[in-house]
Tab-separated table of C-alpha atoms and ligand atoms in Angstrom:
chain	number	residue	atom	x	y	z
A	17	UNK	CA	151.573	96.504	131.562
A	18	UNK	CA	149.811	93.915	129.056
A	19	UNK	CA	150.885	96.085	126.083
A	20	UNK	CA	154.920	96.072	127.508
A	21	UNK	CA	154.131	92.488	128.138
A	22	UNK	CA	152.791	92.146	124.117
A	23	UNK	CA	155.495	94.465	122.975
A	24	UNK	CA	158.398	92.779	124.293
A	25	UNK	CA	156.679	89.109	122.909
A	26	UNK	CA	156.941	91.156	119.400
A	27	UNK	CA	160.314	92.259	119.549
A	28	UNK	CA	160.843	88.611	120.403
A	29	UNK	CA	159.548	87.257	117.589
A	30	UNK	CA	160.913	89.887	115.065
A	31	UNK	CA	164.278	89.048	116.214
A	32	UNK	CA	163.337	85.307	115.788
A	33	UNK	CA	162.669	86.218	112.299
A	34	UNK	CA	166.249	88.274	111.854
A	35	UNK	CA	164.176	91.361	111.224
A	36	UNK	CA	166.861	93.823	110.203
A	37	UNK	CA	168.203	95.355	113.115
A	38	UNK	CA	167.969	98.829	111.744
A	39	UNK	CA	164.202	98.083	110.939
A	40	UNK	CA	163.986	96.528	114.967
A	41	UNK	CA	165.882	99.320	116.628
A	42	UNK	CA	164.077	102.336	114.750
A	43	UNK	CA	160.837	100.301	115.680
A	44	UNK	CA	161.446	99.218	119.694
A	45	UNK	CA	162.402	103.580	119.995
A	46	UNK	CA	159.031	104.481	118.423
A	47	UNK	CA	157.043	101.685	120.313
A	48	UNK	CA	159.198	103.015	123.359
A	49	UNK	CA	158.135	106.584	122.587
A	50	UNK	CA	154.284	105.387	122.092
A	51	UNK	CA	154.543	103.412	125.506
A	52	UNK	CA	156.304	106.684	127.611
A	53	UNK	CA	153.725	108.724	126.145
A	54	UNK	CA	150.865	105.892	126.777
A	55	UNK	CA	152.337	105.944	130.120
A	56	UNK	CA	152.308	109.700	131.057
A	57	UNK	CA	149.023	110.009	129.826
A	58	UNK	CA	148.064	107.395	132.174
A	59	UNK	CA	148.882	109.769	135.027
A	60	UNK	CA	147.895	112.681	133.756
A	61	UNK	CA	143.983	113.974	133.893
A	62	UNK	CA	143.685	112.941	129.990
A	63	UNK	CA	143.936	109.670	131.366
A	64	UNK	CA	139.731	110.193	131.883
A	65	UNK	CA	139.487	110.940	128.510
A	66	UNK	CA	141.520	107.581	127.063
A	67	UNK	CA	139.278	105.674	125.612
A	68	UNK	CA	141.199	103.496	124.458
A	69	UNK	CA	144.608	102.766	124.202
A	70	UNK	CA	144.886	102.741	120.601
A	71	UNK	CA	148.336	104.031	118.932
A	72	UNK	CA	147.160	107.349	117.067
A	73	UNK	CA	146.291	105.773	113.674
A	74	UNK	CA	149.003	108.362	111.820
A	75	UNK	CA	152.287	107.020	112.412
A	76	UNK	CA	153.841	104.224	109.794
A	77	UNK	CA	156.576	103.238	112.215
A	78	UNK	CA	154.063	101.777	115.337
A	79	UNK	CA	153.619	98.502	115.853
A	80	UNK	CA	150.688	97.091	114.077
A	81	UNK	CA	149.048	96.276	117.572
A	82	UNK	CA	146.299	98.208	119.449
A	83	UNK	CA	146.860	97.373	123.462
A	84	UNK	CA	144.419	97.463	125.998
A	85	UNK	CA	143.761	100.310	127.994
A	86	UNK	CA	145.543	99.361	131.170
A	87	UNK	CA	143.210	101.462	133.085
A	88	UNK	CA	140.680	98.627	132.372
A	89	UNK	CA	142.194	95.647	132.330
A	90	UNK	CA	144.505	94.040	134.777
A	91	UNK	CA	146.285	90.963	134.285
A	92	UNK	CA	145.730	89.591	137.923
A	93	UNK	CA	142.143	89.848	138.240
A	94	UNK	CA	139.671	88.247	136.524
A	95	UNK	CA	138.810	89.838	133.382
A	96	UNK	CA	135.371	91.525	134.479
A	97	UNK	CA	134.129	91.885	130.985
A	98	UNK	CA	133.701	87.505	131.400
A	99	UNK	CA	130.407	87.345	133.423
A	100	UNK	CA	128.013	84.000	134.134
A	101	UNK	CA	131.728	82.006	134.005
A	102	UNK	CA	132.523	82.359	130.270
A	103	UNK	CA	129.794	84.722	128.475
A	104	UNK	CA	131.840	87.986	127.397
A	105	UNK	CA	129.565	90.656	128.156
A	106	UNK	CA	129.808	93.163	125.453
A	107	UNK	CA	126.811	95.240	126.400
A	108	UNK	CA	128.081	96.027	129.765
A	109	UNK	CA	131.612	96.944	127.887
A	110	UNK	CA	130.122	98.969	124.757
A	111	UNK	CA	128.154	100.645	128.027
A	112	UNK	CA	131.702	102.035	129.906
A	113	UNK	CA	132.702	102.878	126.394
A	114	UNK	CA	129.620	104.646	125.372
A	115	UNK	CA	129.575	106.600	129.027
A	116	UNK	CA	133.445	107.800	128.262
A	117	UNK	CA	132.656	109.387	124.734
A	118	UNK	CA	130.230	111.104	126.529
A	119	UNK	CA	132.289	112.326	129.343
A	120	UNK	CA	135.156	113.825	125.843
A	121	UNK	CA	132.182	115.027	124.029
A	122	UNK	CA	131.564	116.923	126.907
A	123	UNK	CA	134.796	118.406	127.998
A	124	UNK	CA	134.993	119.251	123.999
A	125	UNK	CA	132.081	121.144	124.223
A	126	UNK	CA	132.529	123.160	127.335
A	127	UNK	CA	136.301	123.597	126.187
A	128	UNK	CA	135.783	124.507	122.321
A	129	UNK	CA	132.223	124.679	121.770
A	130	UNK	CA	131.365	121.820	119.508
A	131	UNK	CA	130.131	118.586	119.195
A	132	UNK	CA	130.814	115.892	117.131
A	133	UNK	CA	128.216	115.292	114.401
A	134	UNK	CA	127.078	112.425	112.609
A	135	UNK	CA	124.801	112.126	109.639
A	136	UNK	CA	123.141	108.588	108.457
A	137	UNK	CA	121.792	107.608	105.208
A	138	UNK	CA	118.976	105.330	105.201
A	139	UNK	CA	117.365	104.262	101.763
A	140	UNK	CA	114.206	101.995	102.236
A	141	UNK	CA	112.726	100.870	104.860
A	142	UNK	CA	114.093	97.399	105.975
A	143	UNK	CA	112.973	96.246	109.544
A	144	UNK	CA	116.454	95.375	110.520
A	145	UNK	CA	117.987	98.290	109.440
A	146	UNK	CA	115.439	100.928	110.788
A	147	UNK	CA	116.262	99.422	114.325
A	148	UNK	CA	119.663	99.595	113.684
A	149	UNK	CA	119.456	103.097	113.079
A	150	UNK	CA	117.149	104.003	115.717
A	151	UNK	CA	119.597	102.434	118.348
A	152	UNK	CA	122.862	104.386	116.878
A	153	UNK	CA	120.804	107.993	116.963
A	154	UNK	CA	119.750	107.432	120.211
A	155	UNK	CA	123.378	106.458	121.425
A	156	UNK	CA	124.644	109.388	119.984
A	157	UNK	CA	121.759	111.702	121.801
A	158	UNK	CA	122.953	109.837	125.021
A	159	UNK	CA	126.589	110.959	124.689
A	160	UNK	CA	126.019	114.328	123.149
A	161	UNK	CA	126.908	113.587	119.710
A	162	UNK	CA	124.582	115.682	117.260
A	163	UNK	CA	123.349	113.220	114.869
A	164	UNK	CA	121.100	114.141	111.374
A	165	UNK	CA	119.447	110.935	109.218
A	166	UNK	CA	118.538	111.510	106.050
A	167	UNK	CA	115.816	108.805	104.911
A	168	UNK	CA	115.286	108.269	101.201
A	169	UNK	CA	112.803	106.083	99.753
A	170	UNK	CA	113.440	102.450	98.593
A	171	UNK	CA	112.698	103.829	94.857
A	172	UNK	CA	114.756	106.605	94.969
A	173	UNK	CA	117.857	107.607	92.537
A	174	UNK	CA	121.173	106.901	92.981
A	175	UNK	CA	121.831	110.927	92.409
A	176	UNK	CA	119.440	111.351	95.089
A	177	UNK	CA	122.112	109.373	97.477
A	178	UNK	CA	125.205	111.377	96.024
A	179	UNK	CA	123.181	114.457	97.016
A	180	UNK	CA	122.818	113.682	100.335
A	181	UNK	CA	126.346	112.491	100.492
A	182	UNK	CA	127.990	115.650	98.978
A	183	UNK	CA	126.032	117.804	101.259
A	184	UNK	CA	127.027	116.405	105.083
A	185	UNK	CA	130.570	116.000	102.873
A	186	UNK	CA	130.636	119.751	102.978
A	187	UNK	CA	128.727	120.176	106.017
A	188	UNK	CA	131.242	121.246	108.672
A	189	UNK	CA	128.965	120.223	111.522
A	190	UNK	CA	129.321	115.997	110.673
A	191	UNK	CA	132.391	114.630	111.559
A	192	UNK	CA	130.914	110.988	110.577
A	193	UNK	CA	128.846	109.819	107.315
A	194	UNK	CA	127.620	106.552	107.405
A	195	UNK	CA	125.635	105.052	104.475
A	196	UNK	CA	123.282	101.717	105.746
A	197	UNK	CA	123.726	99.017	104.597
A	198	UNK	CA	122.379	97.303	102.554
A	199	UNK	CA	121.370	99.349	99.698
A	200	UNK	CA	118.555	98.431	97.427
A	201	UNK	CA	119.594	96.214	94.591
A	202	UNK	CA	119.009	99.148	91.851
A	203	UNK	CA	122.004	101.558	93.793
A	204	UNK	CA	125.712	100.969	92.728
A	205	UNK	CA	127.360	100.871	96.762
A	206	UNK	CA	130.432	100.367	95.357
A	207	UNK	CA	130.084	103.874	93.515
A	208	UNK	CA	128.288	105.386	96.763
A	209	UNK	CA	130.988	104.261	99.263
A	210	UNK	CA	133.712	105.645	97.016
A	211	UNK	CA	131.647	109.411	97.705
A	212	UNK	CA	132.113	109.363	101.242
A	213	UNK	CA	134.709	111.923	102.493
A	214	UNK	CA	137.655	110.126	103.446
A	215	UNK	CA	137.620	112.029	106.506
A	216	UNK	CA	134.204	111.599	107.116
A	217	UNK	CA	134.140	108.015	106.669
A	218	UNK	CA	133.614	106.661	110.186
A	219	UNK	CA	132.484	103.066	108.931
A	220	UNK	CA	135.767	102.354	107.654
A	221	UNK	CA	134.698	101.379	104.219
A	222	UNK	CA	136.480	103.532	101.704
A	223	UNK	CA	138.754	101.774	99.613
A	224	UNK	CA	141.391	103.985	100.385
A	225	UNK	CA	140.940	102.900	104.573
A	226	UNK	CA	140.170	99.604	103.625
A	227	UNK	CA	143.641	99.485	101.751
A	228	UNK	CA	145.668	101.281	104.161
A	229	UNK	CA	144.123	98.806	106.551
A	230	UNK	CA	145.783	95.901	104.713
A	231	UNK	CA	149.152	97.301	103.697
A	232	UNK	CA	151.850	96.614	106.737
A	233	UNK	CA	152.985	99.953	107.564
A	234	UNK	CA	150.339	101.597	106.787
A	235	UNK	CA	147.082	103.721	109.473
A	236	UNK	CA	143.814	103.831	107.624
A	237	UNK	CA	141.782	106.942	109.379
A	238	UNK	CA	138.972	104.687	110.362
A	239	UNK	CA	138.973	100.873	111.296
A	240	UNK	CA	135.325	99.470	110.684
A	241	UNK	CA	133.232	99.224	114.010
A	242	UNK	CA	132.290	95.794	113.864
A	243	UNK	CA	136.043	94.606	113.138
A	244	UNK	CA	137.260	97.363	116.130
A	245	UNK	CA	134.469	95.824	118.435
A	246	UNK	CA	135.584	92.276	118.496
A	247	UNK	CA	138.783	93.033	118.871
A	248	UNK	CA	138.262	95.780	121.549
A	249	UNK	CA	136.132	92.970	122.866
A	250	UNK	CA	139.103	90.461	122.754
A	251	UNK	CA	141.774	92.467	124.589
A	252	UNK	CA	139.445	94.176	127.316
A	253	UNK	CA	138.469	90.020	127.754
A	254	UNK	CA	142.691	89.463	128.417
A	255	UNK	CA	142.680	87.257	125.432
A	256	UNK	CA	146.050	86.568	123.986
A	257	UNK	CA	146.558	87.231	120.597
A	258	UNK	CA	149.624	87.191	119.010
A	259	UNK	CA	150.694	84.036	118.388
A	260	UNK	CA	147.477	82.645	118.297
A	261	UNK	CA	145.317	80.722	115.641
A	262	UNK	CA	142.462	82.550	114.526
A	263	UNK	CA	139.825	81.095	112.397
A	264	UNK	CA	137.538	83.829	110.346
A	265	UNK	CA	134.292	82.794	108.703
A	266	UNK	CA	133.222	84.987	106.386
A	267	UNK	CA	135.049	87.303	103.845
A	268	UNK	CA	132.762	89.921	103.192
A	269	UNK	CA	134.303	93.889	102.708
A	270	UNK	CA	132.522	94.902	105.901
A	271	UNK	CA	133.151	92.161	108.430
A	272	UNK	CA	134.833	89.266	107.669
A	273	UNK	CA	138.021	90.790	105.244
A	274	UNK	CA	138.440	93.879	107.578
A	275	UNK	CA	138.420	91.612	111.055
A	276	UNK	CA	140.777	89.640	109.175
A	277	UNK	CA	143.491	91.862	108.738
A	278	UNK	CA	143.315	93.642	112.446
A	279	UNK	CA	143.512	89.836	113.826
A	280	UNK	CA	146.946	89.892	111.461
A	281	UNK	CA	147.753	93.174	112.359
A	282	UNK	CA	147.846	91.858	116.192
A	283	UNK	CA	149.966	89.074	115.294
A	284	UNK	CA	147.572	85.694	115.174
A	285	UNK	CA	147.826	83.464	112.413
A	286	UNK	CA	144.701	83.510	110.543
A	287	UNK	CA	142.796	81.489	108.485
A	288	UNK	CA	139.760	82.701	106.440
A	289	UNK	CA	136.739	80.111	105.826
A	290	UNK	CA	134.085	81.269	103.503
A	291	UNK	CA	131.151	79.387	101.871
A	292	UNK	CA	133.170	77.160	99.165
A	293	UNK	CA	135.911	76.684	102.113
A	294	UNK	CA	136.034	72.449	102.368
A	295	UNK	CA	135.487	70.701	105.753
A	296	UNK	CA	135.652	74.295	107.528
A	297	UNK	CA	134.442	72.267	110.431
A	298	UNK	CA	137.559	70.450	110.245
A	299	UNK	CA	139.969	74.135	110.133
A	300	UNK	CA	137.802	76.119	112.437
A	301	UNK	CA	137.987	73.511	115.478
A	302	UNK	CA	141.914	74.110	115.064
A	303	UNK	CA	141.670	77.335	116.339
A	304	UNK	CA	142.293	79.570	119.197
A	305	UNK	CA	139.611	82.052	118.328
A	306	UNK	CA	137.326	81.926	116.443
A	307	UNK	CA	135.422	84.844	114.804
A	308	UNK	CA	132.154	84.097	112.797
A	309	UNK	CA	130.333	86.307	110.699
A	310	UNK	CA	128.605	84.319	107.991
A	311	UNK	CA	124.610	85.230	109.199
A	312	UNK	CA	123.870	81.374	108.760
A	313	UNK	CA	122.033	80.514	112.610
A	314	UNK	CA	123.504	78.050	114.306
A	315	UNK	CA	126.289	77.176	111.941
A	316	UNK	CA	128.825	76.598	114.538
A	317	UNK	CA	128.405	73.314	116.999
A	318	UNK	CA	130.216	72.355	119.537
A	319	UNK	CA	132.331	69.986	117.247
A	320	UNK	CA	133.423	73.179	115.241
A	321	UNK	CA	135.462	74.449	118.612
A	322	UNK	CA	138.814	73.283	120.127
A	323	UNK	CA	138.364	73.256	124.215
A	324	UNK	CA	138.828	76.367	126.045
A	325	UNK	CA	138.900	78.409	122.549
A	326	UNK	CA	137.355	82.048	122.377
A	327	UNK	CA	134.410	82.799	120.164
A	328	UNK	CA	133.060	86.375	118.882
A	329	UNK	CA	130.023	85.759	117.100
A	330	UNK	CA	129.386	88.835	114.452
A	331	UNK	CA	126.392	86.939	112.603
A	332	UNK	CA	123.086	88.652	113.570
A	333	UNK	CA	119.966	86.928	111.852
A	334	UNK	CA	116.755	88.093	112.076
A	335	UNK	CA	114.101	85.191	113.120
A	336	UNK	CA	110.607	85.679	112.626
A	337	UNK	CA	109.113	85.899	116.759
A	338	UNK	CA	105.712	87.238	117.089
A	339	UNK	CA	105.903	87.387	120.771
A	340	UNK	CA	109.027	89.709	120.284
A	341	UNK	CA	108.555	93.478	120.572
A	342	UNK	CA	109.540	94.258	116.822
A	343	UNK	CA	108.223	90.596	115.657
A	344	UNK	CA	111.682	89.095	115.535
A	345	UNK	CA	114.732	88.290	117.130
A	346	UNK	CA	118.244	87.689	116.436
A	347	UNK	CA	120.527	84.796	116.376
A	348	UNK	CA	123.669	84.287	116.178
A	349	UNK	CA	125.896	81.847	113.827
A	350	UNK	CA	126.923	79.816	117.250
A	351	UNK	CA	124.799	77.501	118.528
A	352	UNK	CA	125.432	79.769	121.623
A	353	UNK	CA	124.543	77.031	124.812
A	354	UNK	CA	127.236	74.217	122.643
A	355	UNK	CA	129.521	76.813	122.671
A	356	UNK	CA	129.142	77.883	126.170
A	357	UNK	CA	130.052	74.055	127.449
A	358	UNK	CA	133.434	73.813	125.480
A	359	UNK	CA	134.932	77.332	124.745
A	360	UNK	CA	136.344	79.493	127.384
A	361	UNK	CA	134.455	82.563	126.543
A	362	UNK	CA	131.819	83.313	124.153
A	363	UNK	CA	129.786	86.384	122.886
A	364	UNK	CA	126.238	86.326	123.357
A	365	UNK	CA	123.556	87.492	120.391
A	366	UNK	CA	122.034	89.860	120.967
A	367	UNK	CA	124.457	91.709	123.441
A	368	UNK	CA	127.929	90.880	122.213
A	369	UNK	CA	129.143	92.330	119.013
A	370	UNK	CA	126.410	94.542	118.123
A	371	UNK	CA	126.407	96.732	120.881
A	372	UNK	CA	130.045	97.353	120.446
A	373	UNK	CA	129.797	98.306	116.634
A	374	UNK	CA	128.037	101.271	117.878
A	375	UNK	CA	130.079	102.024	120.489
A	376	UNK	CA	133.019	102.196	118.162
A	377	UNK	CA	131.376	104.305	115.448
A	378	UNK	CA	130.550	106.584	118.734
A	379	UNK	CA	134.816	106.502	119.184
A	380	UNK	CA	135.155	106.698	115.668
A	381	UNK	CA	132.863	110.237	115.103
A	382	UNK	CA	134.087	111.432	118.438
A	383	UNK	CA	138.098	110.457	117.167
A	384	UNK	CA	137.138	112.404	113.473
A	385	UNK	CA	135.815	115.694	115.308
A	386	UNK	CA	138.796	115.525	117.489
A	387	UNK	CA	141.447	115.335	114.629
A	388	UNK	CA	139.789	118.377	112.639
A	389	UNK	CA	139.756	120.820	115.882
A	390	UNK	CA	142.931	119.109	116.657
A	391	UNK	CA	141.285	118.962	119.890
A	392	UNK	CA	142.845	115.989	122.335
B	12	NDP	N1	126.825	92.547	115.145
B	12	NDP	C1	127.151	93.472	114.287
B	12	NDP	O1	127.505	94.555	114.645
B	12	NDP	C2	127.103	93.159	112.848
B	12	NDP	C3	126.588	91.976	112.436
B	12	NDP	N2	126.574	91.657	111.121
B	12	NDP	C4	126.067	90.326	110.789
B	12	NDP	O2	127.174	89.494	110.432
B	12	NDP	C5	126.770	88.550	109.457
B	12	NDP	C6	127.670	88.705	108.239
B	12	NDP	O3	127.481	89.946	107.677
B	12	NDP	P1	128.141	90.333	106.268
B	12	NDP	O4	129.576	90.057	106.309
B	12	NDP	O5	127.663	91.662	105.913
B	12	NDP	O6	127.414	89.215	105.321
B	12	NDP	P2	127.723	88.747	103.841
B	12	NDP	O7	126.528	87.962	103.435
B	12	NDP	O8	128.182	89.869	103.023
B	12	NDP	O9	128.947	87.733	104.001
B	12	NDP	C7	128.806	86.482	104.570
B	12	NDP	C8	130.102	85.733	104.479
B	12	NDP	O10	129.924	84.473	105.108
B	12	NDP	C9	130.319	83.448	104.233
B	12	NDP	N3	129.427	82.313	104.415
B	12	NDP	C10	128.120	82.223	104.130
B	12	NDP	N4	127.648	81.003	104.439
B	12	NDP	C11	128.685	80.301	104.915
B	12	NDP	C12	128.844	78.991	105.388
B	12	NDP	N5	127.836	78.126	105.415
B	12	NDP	N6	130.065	78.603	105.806
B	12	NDP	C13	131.105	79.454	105.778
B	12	NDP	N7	131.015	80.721	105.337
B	12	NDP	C14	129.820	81.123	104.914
B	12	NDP	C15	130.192	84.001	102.831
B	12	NDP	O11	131.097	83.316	101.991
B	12	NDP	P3	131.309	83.686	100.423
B	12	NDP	O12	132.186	84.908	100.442
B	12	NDP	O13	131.999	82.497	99.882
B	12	NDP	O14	129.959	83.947	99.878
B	12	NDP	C16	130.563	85.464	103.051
B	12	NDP	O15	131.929	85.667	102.947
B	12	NDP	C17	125.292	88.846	109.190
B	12	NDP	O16	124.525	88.017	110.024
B	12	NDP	C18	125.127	90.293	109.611
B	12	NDP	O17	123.830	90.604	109.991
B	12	NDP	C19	127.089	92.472	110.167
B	12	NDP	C20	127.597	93.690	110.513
B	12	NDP	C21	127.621	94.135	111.890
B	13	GUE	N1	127.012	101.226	106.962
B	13	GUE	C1	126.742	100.259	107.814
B	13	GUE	N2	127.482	100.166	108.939
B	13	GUE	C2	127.221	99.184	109.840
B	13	GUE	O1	127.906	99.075	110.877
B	13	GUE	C3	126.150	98.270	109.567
B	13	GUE	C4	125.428	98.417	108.392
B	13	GUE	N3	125.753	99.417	107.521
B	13	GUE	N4	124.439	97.577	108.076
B	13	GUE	C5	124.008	96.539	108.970
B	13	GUE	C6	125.108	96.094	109.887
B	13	GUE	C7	124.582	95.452	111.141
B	13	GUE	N5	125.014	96.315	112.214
B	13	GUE	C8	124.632	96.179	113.534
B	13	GUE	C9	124.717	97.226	114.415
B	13	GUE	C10	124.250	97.107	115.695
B	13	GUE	C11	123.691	95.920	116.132
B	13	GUE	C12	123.157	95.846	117.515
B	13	GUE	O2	123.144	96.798	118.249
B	13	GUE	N6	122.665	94.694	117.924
B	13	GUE	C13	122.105	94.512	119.249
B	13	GUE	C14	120.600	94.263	119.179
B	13	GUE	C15	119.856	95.183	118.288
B	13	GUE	C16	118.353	95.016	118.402
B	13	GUE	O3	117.811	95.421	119.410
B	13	GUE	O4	117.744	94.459	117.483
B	13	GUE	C17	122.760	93.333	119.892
B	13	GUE	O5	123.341	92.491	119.179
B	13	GUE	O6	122.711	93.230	121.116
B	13	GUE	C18	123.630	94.850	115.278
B	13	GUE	C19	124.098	94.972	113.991
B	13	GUE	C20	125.705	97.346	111.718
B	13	GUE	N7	125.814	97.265	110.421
């Protein structure tokens, strides 16, 4: 229903814009042919194993839109994801994600006999990242998925990462590689990313998924999580999109560039505010939503946001807390009780974004296993 409803606003607007009819008629079949099949799966048993109503990320003729999954969301009740009047409750969403992966990995292993796998590399020991890691092995031991971590030390050499990476590259039991970020200063990521199997790459950072990310026409293999989560998080919340003004902050490879282009890809205008960006105050309180990943605490007030706009905070800082269990906590880049007085939904930190970035690299490592068995 809401992705006939955003479909039809899209053919709209591409016939607004005299899109050549060839281009428009070749596109409304395929999007026709994407819905039908959306439909019937809808119906049939698969429907359980839908997790979300993403266009298979093959085809250069879709529409550069992922819907909603209509089993989840409807239009004339109250989005339940919005809890506590406008908090969007990503927890409780990455949760009834998280359970669903489990329910495929299952029927995949009772039907075929395998699970997805997914292998980490962690170099160092960094607080952050450690917990991090401990909370994406443990969701994958909740849902089935096998999962391996390789820890190097903080000293170690950059052949000693290439290693690693060339041996879950020709491991056929990982589906997923994912290198932690960051790296120590003395390791070339750049040169380490570019290792990663392109069909292995579950985080989405390759340069060849980054770039078929940002070329129109084009399906990368992997979206980043963090990017897929706030805009998972977005459409499960009803928020309209296309359209819309979006304000970015932050233009970093992982977060800010890739969340960019899928806010594009659905159709919002967007503008991108970074660190030498003047007045962003000024540009961000112009926008519909707003999506802030810039790890500075507290950077967005109350003055920053237009009434009854949507904000996804992606900035996770760790504060020193000695009364917390691990000795910190994290905050977000929105002063979070400003926001909650003058936007019409918000995402809490912690339990907002970061709970859905590891729901999605659960999709993304489940999706990967799936398209080598061509299991479905
Ligand atoms: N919840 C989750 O799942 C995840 C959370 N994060 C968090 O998101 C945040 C961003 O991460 P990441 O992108 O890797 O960080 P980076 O440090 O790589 O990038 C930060 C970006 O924010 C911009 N920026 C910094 N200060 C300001 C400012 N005062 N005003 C406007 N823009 C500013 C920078 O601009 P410039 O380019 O000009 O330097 C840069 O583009 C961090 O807090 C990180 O922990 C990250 C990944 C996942
Ligand atoms: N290759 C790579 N891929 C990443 O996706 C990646 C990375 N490197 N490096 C670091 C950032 C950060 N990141 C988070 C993941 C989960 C939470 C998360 O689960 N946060 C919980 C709280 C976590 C806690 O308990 O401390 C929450 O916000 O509710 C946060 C942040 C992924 N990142």
């Amino acid at each position: 229903m809401v992705v006939a409803q955003q479909v039809t606003k899209i053919m709209r607007m591409m016939a607004v814009k005299n899109a050549t009819r060839r281009l428009l008629v070749g596109w409304a079949k395929e999007s026709q042919r994407h819905l039908s099949s959306a439909a019937d799966r809808k119906h049939s048993h698969r429907s359980q194993s839908q997790i979300l109503l993403s266009p298979p990320l093959v085809s250069l003729d879709l529409p550069e839109i992922w819907g909603s999954d209509s089993t989840h969301y409807d239009p004339h009740q109250p989005p339940s994801s919005i809890t506590r009047s406008n908090v969007i409750d990503g927890k409780s969403i990455a949760e009834e994600i998280r359970s669903r992966v489990a329910v495929d990995v299952k029927r995949m292993k009772e039907s075929i006999g395998k699970v997805p796998g997914l292998a980490v590399i962690l170099v160092g020991q960094r607080r952050d990242s450690l917990t991090y890691v401990r909370n994406k092995i443990k969701a994958c031991e909740e849902a089935g998925i096998k999962s391996v971590l390789a820890e190097l030390p903080d000293c170690c050499a950059e052949e000693d990462v290439m290693s690693a990476l060339f041996k879950f590259n020709e491991d056929s039991s990982i589906h997923g590689i994912l290198v932690q970020l960051p790296l120590p200063e003395h390791l070339d990521e750049e040169k380490i990313l570019n290792v990663v199997s392109l069909e292995k790459d579950v985080d989405g950072f390759h340069p060849l998924n980054m770039g078929n990310l940002s070329m129109r026409g084009r399906e990368p293999l992997f979206v980043p999580c963090t990017p897929k989560g706030c805009l998972e998080l977005l459409i499960r919340s009803g928020v309209e999109i296309v359209g819309k003004k979006a304000v970015v902050i932050g233009r970093s490879n992982i977060v800010g560039l890739p969340i960019s282009l899928l806010l594009q890809r659905h159709h919002a205008t967007v503008t991108i505010v970074h660190a030498c960006t003047k007045n962003p105050e000024r540009i961000t309180c112009e926008a519909d939503i707003v999506v802030t990943a810039a790890g500075v605490p507290n950077l967005v007030r109350s003055s920053w946001l237009k009434p009854g706009a949507v904000v996804i905070d992606v900035g996770t800082c760790p504060i020193e807390d000695p009364s917390a269990e691990y000795g910190y906590r994290l905050v977000g880049d929105v002063c979070f009780e400003e926001a909650l007085r003058i936007a019409s939904a918000v995402t809490p930190v912690p339990g907002g974004v970061g709970p859905m970035t590891i729901a999605m690299l659960l999709c993304n490592t489940l999706d990967s296993a799936k398209r080598l068995y061509g299991f479905t």
